[in-house]
Amino acid sequence: MATFISVPLKKSSEVDLVKPLSKFVTSSFPAGEEQGEYVRAVEELNKLRKNALGRPLDKHESSLEILLRYYDQLCAVEPKFPFSENQLCLTFTWKDAFDKGSLFGGSVKLALASLGYEKTCVLFNAAALASQVASEQNLDSDEGLKAAAKYYQLASGAFGHIKDTVLSALNREPTMDISPETVGTLSLIMLAQAQEVFFLKATSDKMKDAVIAKLANQAADFYGDAFKQCQYKDNLPKEVLPVLAAKHCIMQANAELHQSILAKQKKRFGEEIARLQHAAELVKTVASRYDEYVSVKDLSDKINRALTAAKKDNDFIYHDRVPEVKDLEHIGKAALVKATAITPPLSQKFTDLFEKMVPMAVQQSMTIYNQRKTDTVNRLVGSMREATNLCNGVLASLNLPAALEDLSGDSIPQSIAEKARSIVQQGGLQSIEQLIKDLPELLTRNREILDESLKMLDDEETTDNELRTKFNQRWSRTASGDLYKPLRAEGTNFRNVLDKAVHADQVVRDRYGTHCDMIALLCKPEDELNAAIPSANPTKTLQGSEVVNVLRSQLNQLDEMKKERESLEGEVKAVTFDMSTTFLTALAQDGAINEEQLSLSQLDQLYGAYNQRVQVTLRTQEELLGQVQTSHQEFSSLKQSNTEANQREEVLKKLASAHDSYVEISNNLREGTKFYNDLTEILLKFQNKCSDIVFARKTERDELLKELQQSIAREPSAPNFNVPAYQSTPAAGPTPAPRTQPPAKPLPPARPPPPSFTPQAASTTPTNTPPTGPPTNNPPPVAPASQAQGPPYPTYQGYPGYFQMPMGYNPYAYGQYNMPNMGYMPYQATPGQGGYPAAPPAGQPYPGYPQQPPQQQPYYPQQ
């Protein structure tokens, strides 16, 4: 009786995890100890997969532990890597465990770029192996019973978990073995077997019969539910259904047996006999129908002995009335089993190989946070630099401080000389021209990388569309156009960035062209610079005047403010804070990260004080510039105004402005060079991403093409045709097919007696007496009631004496009885001729029997 159902394991193709995962690690994490640790963890993960899936596993707890550990590692690694078709693309291929796939219903093998698919299949294997380990336990010992119950409940929970998650994990039709219907049935079967183990445990412990009866009745209920789920489906092996039916009857018989003992104890002898009779009928049904799968000899003997004794006692002593089965009180149920909840980690002493790596949700939040932080820093620094440029522009327009230093009228102002030396030290015109010359090359390189990346996507998408047009619905993978949308959006963003950069480069070039002559003048030796500046009448009388002193004091305050801004800019750039801890805490507590709220709150704490200081410097500059303009008006009114003085002041203004423009242009060009170099690295990563996904798509395409070729090869070359009724289930007497009018052929002689067999009903009419005429009608087929298996065969009035034909007997295959030895010629059927789907019309002679008119046309059409 101890026949338990175990599930076969799925088989997987080899997958190289090292190359794509290591590539992601090296591109996402800076070189160093942390990166090396993650690369080693990737190698360990690849070894773990090979141990779990790359070799046959023993039916032992240690093998199950390896599978569970790999499943736990997949669960742990899933949130830490961007596994998807358009990012980190890994294609996993698995075969159907039951090999029930066909061209029109399911697929024998399925390849998907989905870690959820890998998790589902690994968990299926864990459940299958748990069922096998449980079936190997020694059920004669307490330890074996406990272990079997434990593993059956684990298998039930795993199958149930797959049922709830498989569709969301795959986002497409799964193979038959992991479909919700199949795994739901398997979960019920495992739960029923766990309940049966508890029944066996209670029986071995000799618990009360009332308890044992309830346990058995509950197991019968579980088996019945499982039987109903797969009764009309072809998703499980054909051996499962009869085993479930047999187990349902057996457990119900056990429940009745133990309940009969309870009835006997309560002196309900009629009820005892009724329950034993019902149990005997159930066991008899199993023995007659399912003896091939389950043996019930011991149970049958036990029930029959108890029934014989009970009847004997009741007949001679008690004379209690035996009630009908339907009138018996229902037996209670006691479910002691529960499907194990699948909550990783499932393995013992599990350690995450990537424990230090933060989840992708945290990584993405960190990326957005860093962008917010960069924007905040750029906004603060940009506002200070903009204010400083405005201040320099105002002072240059007023020719300050050169106007205060140029009271002699014939020498180079000190500020102009210092600015000239500064430009020469920074490389002068050559430095700027070289930077301007490098920009187009950097731009071209970036454009080529972007164009090549998008071309790879275009070529693969074109191929995919051509194959989709060719195979139509059979080309079932995700369309490349839909898959590449995020990458194309990213590429469009890069192209827009490059276009803006080109515009910014042109602005810098135009500004350089405007100030190029004056910058070149500042690069000349001091004597040439002095000669190029027009002379003017001295204004030495203004030296020491109050307005000059006030103006110098105001300019000194502006210089101090600029130095303070430079220091403040350094402080703002130096602010650091690790937000990963905050995000990890939020993820652990809430299961999600409200990045915007957390980031804005933290940035306000970090930069709120700096923002206030920046605003103070802006207000201070505004007040000082207003005072400087007022003082400069008083200074200008005191100076002697003439043409030479105006020309000299205009040149000095241009020289000051040229210096400021040189500094800004140099900074802009250096920033542009850095921008293009940084963008090159980003575009190379984008190119690698496009290359990886295109390679994965090509691999997937080749696999799918191979499957389609095999499917096409299995397709029938001719259209389907209807099978004649007599070759399947003969529900009615045969009817001649529509006939043509071919030349007359001699009819076959009368049929000889069939080979020897044991008829269950024999007629007294001699078997060698043929009918004298055609039968007037054919009665509906009647199957013998005692025949347990095999299709029913009809009984014909025109051929009495053979009420039940043997299995496989063909009334038209005359040649099988060696008829030439009897003087008959074997009948040769016309090739391709169909059979007789139904009974002949009323009054129509039945084919195959001797007929009165020898000119009767044969029923087979001639070709």
PDB file of N, CA and C in Angstrom, residues 368 372 583 593-601:
ATOM      1  N   ILE A 368      20.148  58.684  -7.734  1.00  0.00           N
ATOM      2  CA  ILE A 368      19.282  59.872  -7.793  1.00  0.00           C
ATOM      3  C   ILE A 368      19.695  60.883  -6.724  1.00  0.00           C
ATOM      4  N   ARG A 372      20.889  64.704  -7.181  1.00  0.00           N
ATOM      5  CA  ARG A 372      20.291  65.838  -6.451  1.00  0.00           C
ATOM      6  C   ARG A 372      21.378  66.640  -5.726  1.00  0.00           C
ATOM      7  N   PHE A 583      18.881  54.733   3.344  1.00  0.00           N
ATOM      8  CA  PHE A 583      18.038  54.020   2.385  1.00  0.00           C
ATOM      9  C   PHE A 583      17.844  52.557   2.785  1.00  0.00           C
ATOM     10  N   ILE A 593      11.491  52.537  -0.678  1.00  0.00           N
ATOM     11  CA  ILE A 593      12.284  53.723  -0.366  1.00  0.00           C
ATOM     12  C   ILE A 593      11.607  54.950  -0.956  1.00  0.00           C
ATOM     13  N   ASN A 594      11.251  55.893  -0.096  1.00  0.00           N
ATOM     14  CA  ASN A 594      10.737  57.189  -0.552  1.00  0.00           C
ATOM     15  C   ASN A 594      11.941  58.102  -0.753  1.00  0.00           C
ATOM     16  N   GLU A 595      12.602  57.935  -1.896  1.00  0.00           N
ATOM     17  CA  GLU A 595      13.880  58.600  -2.133  1.00  0.00           C
ATOM     18  C   GLU A 595      13.751  60.113  -2.085  1.00  0.00           C
ATOM     19  N   GLU A 596      12.724  60.654  -2.709  1.00  0.00           N
ATOM     20  CA  GLU A 596      12.593  62.110  -2.799  1.00  0.00           C
ATOM     21  C   GLU A 596      12.501  62.746  -1.420  1.00  0.00           C
ATOM     22  N   GLN A 597      11.641  62.203  -0.578  1.00  0.00           N
ATOM     23  CA  GLN A 597      11.468  62.769   0.757  1.00  0.00           C
ATOM     24  C   GLN A 597      12.751  62.669   1.577  1.00  0.00           C
ATOM     25  N   LEU A 598      13.369  61.490   1.566  1.00  0.00           N
ATOM     26  CA  LEU A 598      14.589  61.294   2.358  1.00  0.00           C
ATOM     27  C   LEU A 598      15.729  62.158   1.833  1.00  0.00           C
ATOM     28  N   SER A 599      15.880  62.244   0.518  1.00  0.00           N
ATOM     29  CA  SER A 599      16.991  63.001  -0.067  1.00  0.00           C
ATOM     30  C   SER A 599      16.840  64.496   0.188  1.00  0.00           C
ATOM     31  N   LEU A 600      15.656  65.024  -0.056  1.00  0.00           N
ATOM     32  CA  LEU A 600      15.454  66.467   0.130  1.00  0.00           C
ATOM     33  C   LEU A 600      15.643  66.863   1.590  1.00  0.00           C
ATOM     34  N   SER A 601      15.174  66.020   2.493  1.00  0.00           N
ATOM     35  CA  SER A 601      15.347  66.310   3.911  1.00  0.00           C
ATOM     36  C   SER A 601      16.828  66.334   4.291  1.00  0.00           C
TER      37      SER A 601
END
